[in-house]
Amino acid sequence: MPSLTLPSAVDLARTQFALTVVWHFLFPAFTIGLASFLAVLEGRWLLTGKAVYLDTYRYWLKVFAVAFAMGVVSGLVMSYQFGTNWSVFADRTAPILGPLLGYEVLTAFFLEAGFLGVMLFGLERVGPRLHFMATCLVAIGTLTSAFWILSANSWMQTPTGHVLGPDGRFAPADWWAIIFNPSFPYRFAHTVTGAYLTTAMIVGAVGAWHLLRDDVNPRARVMFSMAMWMAAIVAPAQLVIGDMHGANTYEHQPAKVAAMEGHFETRKRAPALLFGWPDAEAGETRRAVGVPGLASLYLTHDLNGTVRGLKDMPRSTWPTNLPLVFWSFRIMVGLGLLMIALGLASLWLRWKNRLYDTAWFHRFAVAMGPSGLIAVTAGWTVTETGRQPFTVYGLLRTADSVSPVAAPAVAASLAAFAVVYLVVFGAGIWYLIHLFNQTPHVHESGPPTGVPTRTAGITPAPALDTPHHGASRPALQPAE
């Protein structure tokens, strides 16, 4: 009977990190945009005084609390893996990545932790304007977190501003060049815009779901309308940002772009391959179907431009899984084009005054609900698998970054992570879907404003029946 052969420790460690980062990234990709959406809702309530915005805010605040908590919990595990599975990588890059991740804690985490409680529980206690400031600061905190994380990741993709010591450790030489490395501005803009679109797709799907039930529900109309504005404006902008990001990647990581395009030969008027199967052993993309000259046009901005193929680069720099890079890129782009179509269709229906009573469009929006999560996952797959076989591109190989841990130990922890993540985060996602299914309705008012609030204790003092005559503050308007 043949014995069971485990994959190598490197492959198992990569699989484990991929599992945890994919689960984790689903939640920040949603909450980054949702925090800004909540800030806009509360700002519109303060400006207009319309309770429908406050009702919609409260509806999505519950969702934000659950998604934010799952994002924090799922992200903690990854930091431990640097020590358990990637200790060599952690040791050599610590002088660079350690401060960048430390800055995230000092800025984003402290900002979010300081004001998240006020945002979640303080609306009736601190007053609308101070509460709005807390919501804005939490939204800024999510963007600040993305700034530092993407700066660190971008440095691994396009390392600059460092010196390499004789012991193989990276040391900072120019922090400005490290933080604002060549790919960072494009990756930051592309990722944050993708997060906003992810939120728009989910919010739009929930709004459309409730419009299918009741097309005059004002709260469903608000969330659906705002989501469609985001899709109509940001999805086309994302196409432009993605083109700029692709050009930057072509300049600094040509092997990744060649794998994304499925090009093995260097050629002029290179086609954009729509379908095919890259075969590294044969050195060709089998059953390829493409549009002549299109790849040259968007990569070099010249229809007759020359695009480098993989055979023009050392074999040791080729991404290790060409089909995964190739097809992940097409999933991302295909879903992005569907988002653009959704946004343009919403503009047409809005102009025809049919945005809220067109059932086929609402079903389309519901079907597009998970598209943002799938697209950002596919995008990160392209980014990370396209960087292989390096952890620090061109300088530190993945095989030289792993800890001296035996494959059975990594396999055991991988199996444990898979089971725990499936149960815990599967249950969390199920609960989020349960929240989405609840009809947005008129919320009850919170505790009375202007009077002391009863506190916990053995003998709590009774609330006064007379109004408090302290400093005045805007009163919360009753719900509709």
Coordinates of C-alpha atoms in Angstrom, one line a residue:
M1 CA 0.0 0.0 0.0
P2 CA 1.6 3.3 -1.0
S3 CA 2.4 5.7 1.8
L4 CA 0.7 9.2 2.0
T5 CA 3.1 11.9 1.0
L6 CA 2.5 15.4 2.4
P7 CA 3.2 18.5 0.5
S8 CA 6.3 20.4 1.5
A9 CA 6.4 22.6 4.6
V10 CA 6.7 25.6 2.3
D11 CA 3.5 24.7 0.3
L12 CA 1.6 24.0 3.5
A13 CA 2.7 27.2 5.1
R14 CA 1.6 29.2 2.0
T15 CA -1.7 27.4 2.0
Q16 CA -2.3 28.2 5.7
F17 CA -1.5 31.9 5.2
A18 CA -3.7 32.0 2.1
L19 CA -6.6 30.5 4.0
T20 CA -6.4 33.0 6.8
V21 CA -5.7 36.1 4.7
V22 CA -8.6 35.3 2.4
W23 CA -11.0 34.9 5.3
H24 CA -9.7 38.1 6.9
F25 CA -9.7 40.3 3.9
L26 CA -13.4 39.7 3.3
F27 CA -14.3 41.8 6.4
P28 CA -12.0 44.8 6.0
A29 CA -12.9 45.0 2.3
F30 CA -16.5 45.5 3.5
T31 CA -16.0 47.6 6.6
I32 CA -13.7 50.1 5.0
G33 CA -16.4 51.2 2.7
L34 CA -19.2 50.7 5.3
A35 CA -17.6 53.0 7.8
S36 CA -17.5 55.8 5.2
F37 CA -21.1 55.0 4.2
L38 CA -22.2 55.3 7.8
A39 CA -20.5 58.7 8.1
V40 CA -22.3 59.9 5.0
L41 CA -25.6 58.7 6.3
E42 CA -25.2 60.4 9.6
G43 CA -23.9 63.6 8.0
R44 CA -27.0 63.7 5.7
W45 CA -29.3 63.2 8.7
L46 CA -27.6 66.1 10.5
L47 CA -27.9 68.3 7.4
T48 CA -31.4 67.5 6.4
G49 CA -33.1 66.4 9.7
K50 CA -34.8 63.5 7.8
A51 CA -35.2 60.5 10.1
V52 CA -34.9 58.1 7.2
Y53 CA -31.2 58.6 7.2
L54 CA -30.9 57.9 10.9
D55 CA -33.0 54.8 10.5
T56 CA -30.8 53.5 7.7
Y57 CA -27.7 54.4 9.8
R58 CA -28.9 52.3 12.7
Y59 CA -29.7 49.4 10.4
W60 CA -26.2 49.3 9.0
L61 CA -24.5 50.1 12.3
K62 CA -25.5 46.6 13.6
V63 CA -23.9 45.0 10.5
F64 CA -20.8 47.1 10.9
A65 CA -20.3 46.0 14.5
V66 CA -20.4 42.3 13.6
A67 CA -18.3 42.6 10.5
F68 CA -15.7 44.8 12.2
A69 CA -15.4 42.3 15.1
M70 CA -14.9 39.4 12.8
G71 CA -12.2 41.4 10.8
V72 CA -10.2 42.0 14.0
V73 CA -10.4 38.4 15.2
S74 CA -9.5 36.9 11.8
G75 CA -6.5 39.3 11.4
L76 CA -4.9 38.5 14.8
V77 CA -4.0 35.0 13.6
M78 CA -1.9 36.2 10.7
S79 CA 0.6 38.0 12.9
Y80 CA 1.3 34.8 14.8
Q81 CA 2.1 33.0 11.5
F82 CA 5.0 35.3 10.9
G83 CA 6.7 33.8 13.9
T84 CA 5.5 30.2 13.6
N85 CA 5.7 29.6 9.8
W86 CA 7.8 32.5 8.4
S87 CA 10.4 33.2 11.1
V88 CA 13.2 33.8 8.5
F89 CA 11.1 36.3 6.6
A90 CA 10.1 38.0 9.9
D91 CA 13.7 38.2 11.0
R92 CA 15.1 39.6 7.8
T93 CA 12.3 42.1 7.1
A94 CA 11.6 43.2 10.7
P95 CA 13.5 46.5 10.5
I96 CA 11.2 47.5 7.6
L97 CA 7.9 45.9 8.3
G98 CA 8.0 46.1 12.1
P99 CA 7.8 49.9 12.2
L100 CA 5.2 50.0 9.4
L101 CA 2.9 47.7 11.3
G102 CA 3.6 49.5 14.5
Y103 CA 2.5 52.8 12.9
E104 CA -0.8 51.1 12.0
V105 CA -1.3 50.2 15.7
L106 CA -0.4 53.6 16.9
T107 CA -2.6 55.4 14.5
A108 CA -5.5 53.3 13.1
F109 CA -6.0 50.8 16.0
F110 CA -5.9 53.5 18.7
L111 CA -8.2 55.8 16.7
E112 CA -10.7 53.0 16.1
A113 CA -10.5 51.7 19.6
G114 CA -10.9 55.1 21.1
F115 CA -14.1 56.0 19.2
L116 CA -15.7 52.7 18.2
G117 CA -17.6 52.4 21.5
V118 CA -18.9 56.0 21.1
M119 CA -20.0 55.2 17.6
L120 CA -21.8 52.0 18.6
F121 CA -23.4 53.0 21.8
G122 CA -23.2 56.7 22.3
L123 CA -25.7 58.4 20.0
E124 CA -28.2 59.2 22.8
R125 CA -25.5 60.0 25.3
V126 CA -22.9 62.3 23.7
G127 CA -25.1 64.2 21.3
P128 CA -25.4 64.0 17.5
R129 CA -22.5 66.2 16.6
L130 CA -20.0 64.6 18.8
H131 CA -21.3 61.2 17.7
F132 CA -20.9 62.2 14.1
M133 CA -17.3 63.1 14.9
A134 CA -16.7 59.6 16.4
T135 CA -18.2 58.0 13.2
C136 CA -15.9 60.0 11.0
L137 CA -12.9 59.2 13.1
V138 CA -13.6 55.5 12.9
A139 CA -14.0 55.8 9.1
I140 CA -10.6 57.7 9.0
G141 CA -9.1 54.9 11.2
T142 CA -10.1 52.2 8.7
L143 CA -8.5 54.2 5.9
T144 CA -5.4 54.8 8.0
S145 CA -5.1 51.0 8.6
A146 CA -5.4 50.4 4.9
F147 CA -2.7 53.0 4.3
W148 CA 0.0 51.3 6.5
I149 CA -0.9 47.7 5.5
L150 CA -0.8 48.5 1.8
S151 CA 2.4 50.4 2.2
A152 CA 4.0 47.3 3.8
N153 CA 2.6 45.0 1.2
S154 CA 3.6 47.3 -1.6
W155 CA 7.2 47.5 -0.3
M156 CA 7.3 43.7 -0.5
Q157 CA 6.2 44.0 -4.2
T158 CA 8.5 46.9 -5.1
P159 CA 11.2 47.2 -2.4
T160 CA 13.0 50.6 -2.3
G161 CA 14.6 52.8 0.3
H162 CA 16.6 50.0 2.1
V163 CA 20.0 48.5 2.3
L164 CA 20.8 44.8 2.5
G165 CA 23.2 43.8 5.3
P166 CA 25.8 41.0 5.1
D167 CA 23.5 38.8 7.2
G168 CA 20.7 39.2 4.6
R169 CA 18.6 41.5 6.8
F170 CA 16.9 44.6 5.3
A171 CA 17.7 47.9 7.0
P172 CA 15.9 51.2 6.3
A173 CA 17.8 53.9 4.5
D174 CA 15.0 56.2 3.4
W175 CA 11.7 55.9 5.1
W176 CA 10.0 58.2 2.6
A177 CA 11.0 55.8 -0.2
I178 CA 9.9 52.8 1.8
I179 CA 6.5 54.1 2.7
F180 CA 5.8 55.7 -0.7
N181 CA 7.4 52.9 -2.8
P182 CA 6.7 52.8 -6.5
S183 CA 3.6 50.6 -6.4
F184 CA 2.0 52.0 -3.2
P185 CA 0.0 54.9 -4.6
Y186 CA -1.6 52.8 -7.3
R187 CA -2.2 49.8 -5.0
F188 CA -3.7 52.0 -2.3
A189 CA -6.1 53.7 -4.7
H190 CA -7.1 50.5 -6.4
T191 CA -7.7 48.6 -3.1
V192 CA -9.7 51.3 -1.3
T193 CA -11.8 51.9 -4.4
G194 CA -12.4 48.2 -4.6
A195 CA -13.5 48.2 -0.9
Y196 CA -16.0 51.0 -1.6
L197 CA -17.4 49.0 -4.6
T198 CA -17.6 45.9 -2.4
T199 CA -19.7 47.9 0.1
A200 CA -21.8 49.4 -2.6
M201 CA -22.6 45.9 -4.1
I202 CA -23.6 44.5 -0.7
V203 CA -25.7 47.6 0.4
G204 CA -27.3 47.7 -3.1
A205 CA -28.1 44.0 -2.9
V206 CA -29.8 44.4 0.5
G207 CA -31.7 47.5 -0.7
A208 CA -32.8 45.7 -3.8
W209 CA -33.9 42.6 -1.8
H210 CA -36.2 44.7 0.3
L211 CA -37.5 46.7 -2.7
L212 CA -38.6 43.4 -4.2
R213 CA -40.7 43.0 -1.1
D214 CA -41.9 46.5 -0.8
D215 CA -40.8 49.1 -3.4
V216 CA -42.0 52.1 -1.3
N217 CA -39.9 51.3 1.8
P218 CA -38.1 54.6 2.2
R219 CA -35.1 53.1 4.0
A220 CA -34.6 50.5 1.3
R221 CA -34.8 53.3 -1.3
V222 CA -32.1 55.3 0.5
M223 CA -29.6 52.5 0.7
F224 CA -30.3 51.3 -2.9
S225 CA -30.1 54.8 -4.4
M226 CA -26.8 55.6 -2.6
A227 CA -25.3 52.3 -3.6
M228 CA -26.2 52.8 -7.2
W229 CA -24.6 56.3 -7.2
M230 CA -21.4 54.7 -5.9
A231 CA -21.5 52.0 -8.6
A232 CA -22.2 54.5 -11.4
I233 CA -19.4 56.9 -10.3
V234 CA -16.7 54.6 -8.8
A235 CA -16.8 51.5 -11.0
P236 CA -15.7 53.5 -14.2
A237 CA -13.1 55.3 -12.1
Q238 CA -11.8 51.9 -10.9
L239 CA -11.3 50.9 -14.5
V240 CA -9.0 53.9 -15.0
I241 CA -7.2 53.3 -11.7
G242 CA -6.7 49.6 -12.6
D243 CA -5.2 50.6 -15.9
M244 CA -2.7 52.9 -14.2
H245 CA -1.9 50.1 -11.6
G246 CA -1.4 47.6 -14.4
A247 CA 1.0 49.9 -16.2
N248 CA 3.0 50.4 -13.0
T249 CA 3.1 46.6 -12.4
Y250 CA 4.2 46.1 -16.0
E251 CA 7.2 48.4 -15.3
H252 CA 8.3 46.8 -12.0
Q253 CA 7.0 43.2 -12.2
P254 CA 6.9 42.3 -15.9
A255 CA 6.7 38.5 -15.1
K256 CA 3.5 39.0 -13.1
V257 CA 1.9 40.9 -16.0
A258 CA 3.0 38.3 -18.5
A259 CA 1.4 35.6 -16.4
M260 CA -1.8 37.7 -16.0
E261 CA -2.0 38.1 -19.8
G262 CA -0.9 34.5 -20.6
H263 CA 1.9 35.7 -22.9
F264 CA 4.9 33.5 -23.3
E265 CA 6.3 35.2 -26.5
T266 CA 7.4 38.8 -26.8
R267 CA 5.5 40.4 -29.6
K268 CA 4.1 43.5 -31.1
R269 CA 0.4 44.1 -31.3
A270 CA 0.0 41.6 -28.4
P271 CA -3.5 40.2 -28.1
A272 CA -5.6 40.4 -25.0
L273 CA -6.4 36.8 -24.3
L274 CA -10.0 36.3 -23.1
F275 CA -9.7 32.6 -22.5
G276 CA -7.1 29.9 -22.5
W277 CA -4.9 27.7 -20.2
P278 CA -1.3 28.7 -19.6
D279 CA 1.0 25.7 -19.8
A280 CA 4.4 26.4 -18.3
E281 CA 5.9 23.1 -19.5
A282 CA 4.8 23.6 -23.1
G283 CA 5.6 27.4 -23.0
E284 CA 2.2 28.4 -24.5
T285 CA -1.4 29.2 -23.6
R286 CA -3.5 26.4 -25.0
R287 CA -6.9 27.0 -26.6
A288 CA -6.3 30.8 -26.5
V289 CA -9.0 33.2 -27.7
G290 CA -8.0 36.8 -27.8
V291 CA -8.5 40.3 -29.3
P292 CA -5.5 41.3 -31.5
G293 CA -3.5 44.3 -30.3
L294 CA -5.6 45.1 -27.3
A295 CA -3.0 44.0 -24.7
S296 CA -0.4 46.3 -26.4
L297 CA -2.9 49.1 -26.3
Y298 CA -3.7 49.0 -22.6
L299 CA -0.2 48.0 -21.4
T300 CA 1.9 50.3 -23.6
H301 CA -0.9 52.7 -24.8
D302 CA 0.3 52.0 -28.3
L303 CA -1.6 49.5 -30.6
N304 CA 1.8 48.5 -32.1
G305 CA 3.6 48.4 -28.8
T306 CA 5.9 45.5 -27.8
V307 CA 4.8 43.4 -24.8
R308 CA 7.4 41.2 -23.1
G309 CA 6.5 37.5 -22.7
L310 CA 7.6 35.0 -20.1
K311 CA 10.2 33.4 -22.3
D312 CA 12.1 36.7 -22.4
M313 CA 12.6 36.5 -18.6
P314 CA 14.5 34.0 -16.4
R315 CA 12.5 30.9 -15.7
S316 CA 13.3 31.3 -12.0
T317 CA 11.2 34.5 -11.8
W318 CA 8.1 33.0 -13.4
P319 CA 5.0 32.9 -11.0
T320 CA 4.7 29.4 -9.7
N321 CA 1.0 28.9 -10.6
L322 CA 0.3 30.5 -14.0
P323 CA -3.3 29.3 -14.5
L324 CA -4.3 30.7 -11.0
V325 CA -2.8 34.1 -11.8
F326 CA -4.3 34.1 -15.3
W327 CA -7.9 33.2 -14.3
S328 CA -8.0 35.3 -11.1
F329 CA -7.2 38.3 -13.2
R330 CA -10.1 37.5 -15.6
I331 CA -12.6 37.0 -12.7
M332 CA -11.6 40.4 -11.3
V333 CA -11.9 42.2 -14.6
G334 CA -15.1 40.5 -15.6
L335 CA -16.8 41.3 -12.3
G336 CA -15.6 44.9 -12.6
L337 CA -17.2 45.2 -16.0
L338 CA -20.5 43.9 -14.6
M339 CA -20.3 46.5 -11.9
I340 CA -19.9 49.2 -14.6
A341 CA -22.9 47.8 -16.4
L342 CA -24.9 47.9 -13.2
G343 CA -24.0 51.5 -12.5
L344 CA -24.8 52.6 -16.1
A345 CA -28.1 50.8 -16.0
S346 CA -29.0 52.5 -12.8
L347 CA -28.4 55.9 -14.3
W348 CA -30.7 55.1 -17.2
L349 CA -33.4 53.9 -14.9
R350 CA -33.0 56.9 -12.6
W351 CA -33.4 59.2 -15.6
K352 CA -36.6 57.2 -16.5
N353 CA -37.9 57.4 -12.9
R354 CA -37.9 53.6 -12.8
L355 CA -35.1 52.9 -10.3
Y356 CA -37.3 51.7 -7.5
D357 CA -39.9 49.7 -9.4
T358 CA -37.9 47.7 -12.0
A359 CA -37.9 44.1 -10.7
W360 CA -35.4 42.7 -13.2
F361 CA -32.8 45.3 -12.2
H362 CA -33.4 44.6 -8.5
R363 CA -32.7 40.9 -9.1
F364 CA -29.6 41.8 -11.0
A365 CA -28.4 43.9 -8.1
V366 CA -29.2 41.1 -5.6
A367 CA -27.1 38.7 -7.8
M368 CA -24.2 41.2 -7.8
G369 CA -24.2 41.4 -4.0
P370 CA -21.2 39.1 -3.4
S371 CA -19.4 40.3 -6.6
G372 CA -17.2 42.8 -4.7
L373 CA -16.0 40.2 -2.2
I374 CA -15.2 37.8 -5.1
A375 CA -13.4 40.5 -7.1
V376 CA -11.2 41.8 -4.3
T377 CA -10.3 38.2 -3.4
A378 CA -9.4 37.5 -7.0
G379 CA -7.4 40.7 -7.1
W380 CA -5.4 39.8 -4.0
T381 CA -4.8 36.3 -5.5
V382 CA -3.3 38.0 -8.6
T383 CA -1.2 40.3 -6.4
E384 CA 0.2 37.6 -4.1
T385 CA 0.5 34.5 -6.4
G386 CA 1.9 36.8 -9.1
R387 CA 4.7 37.8 -6.8
Q388 CA 5.8 34.2 -6.3
P389 CA 8.4 32.8 -6.0
F390 CA 9.4 35.7 -3.9
T391 CA 8.2 37.2 -0.6
V392 CA 10.3 40.3 -1.2
Y393 CA 10.2 40.6 -4.9
G394 CA 13.5 39.8 -6.6
L395 CA 15.4 39.8 -3.3
L396 CA 14.0 37.1 -0.9
R397 CA 12.6 33.9 -2.2
T398 CA 9.7 32.2 -0.5
A399 CA 11.6 28.9 -0.1
D400 CA 14.2 30.8 1.9
S401 CA 11.6 32.6 4.1
V402 CA 10.0 29.6 5.8
S403 CA 10.6 28.5 9.4
P404 CA 12.4 25.2 10.1
V405 CA 9.1 23.5 11.0
A406 CA 8.3 19.9 9.8
A407 CA 5.5 19.5 7.3
P408 CA 3.3 17.3 9.7
A409 CA 3.2 20.1 12.2
V410 CA 2.2 22.7 9.6
A411 CA -0.4 20.3 8.2
A412 CA -2.0 19.8 11.7
S413 CA -2.3 23.5 12.3
L414 CA -3.6 24.0 8.8
A415 CA -6.4 21.5 9.4
A416 CA -7.2 23.1 12.8
F417 CA -7.4 26.5 11.2
A418 CA -9.6 25.3 8.4
V419 CA -12.1 23.7 10.8
V420 CA -12.2 26.7 13.2
Y421 CA -12.5 29.3 10.5
L422 CA -15.2 27.4 8.7
V423 CA -17.3 27.0 11.9
V424 CA -16.7 30.4 13.5
F425 CA -16.7 32.7 10.5
G426 CA -19.3 30.6 8.7
A427 CA -21.6 31.2 11.6
G428 CA -20.7 34.9 11.5
I429 CA -21.5 35.2 7.9
W430 CA -24.8 33.4 8.4
Y431 CA -25.7 35.9 11.1
L432 CA -24.8 38.8 8.8
I433 CA -27.1 37.3 6.2
H434 CA -29.8 37.1 8.9
L435 CA -29.3 40.8 9.6
F436 CA -29.5 41.6 5.9
N437 CA -32.8 39.8 5.7
Q438 CA -34.4 41.9 8.4
T439 CA -36.7 44.6 6.9
P440 CA -35.4 48.1 7.6
H441 CA -38.1 49.8 9.6
V442 CA -38.7 52.8 11.8
H443 CA -36.5 52.4 14.9
E444 CA -37.6 53.2 18.4
S445 CA -36.1 56.3 20.0
G446 CA -33.1 55.7 22.3
P447 CA -33.0 56.7 26.0
P448 CA -34.4 60.2 26.6
T449 CA -32.0 63.1 26.0
G450 CA -31.4 65.8 28.5
V451 CA -32.0 63.7 31.6
P452 CA -29.6 61.5 33.7
T453 CA -29.3 57.9 32.5
R454 CA -29.9 55.1 35.0
T455 CA -26.6 53.3 35.7
A456 CA -25.8 49.8 36.8
G457 CA -25.3 49.2 40.5
I458 CA -26.8 47.9 43.7
T459 CA -29.0 51.0 44.3
P460 CA -29.2 53.0 41.1
A461 CA -30.6 56.4 41.6
P462 CA -34.0 57.0 39.9
A463 CA -34.1 59.2 36.8
L464 CA -35.3 62.7 37.3
D465 CA -38.7 63.6 35.9
T466 CA -37.7 67.1 35.2
P467 CA -35.5 68.1 32.3
H468 CA -31.8 68.7 32.9
H469 CA -30.9 72.3 32.7
G470 CA -27.3 72.0 31.6
A471 CA -25.8 73.0 28.3
S472 CA -28.2 72.5 25.4
R473 CA -27.5 70.1 22.6
P474 CA -29.5 69.1 19.5
A475 CA -32.2 66.6 20.3
L476 CA -32.6 63.4 18.4
Q477 CA -35.6 63.5 16.1
P478 CA -38.1 60.8 16.6
A479 CA -38.1 58.1 13.9
E480 CA -40.6 58.4 11.1

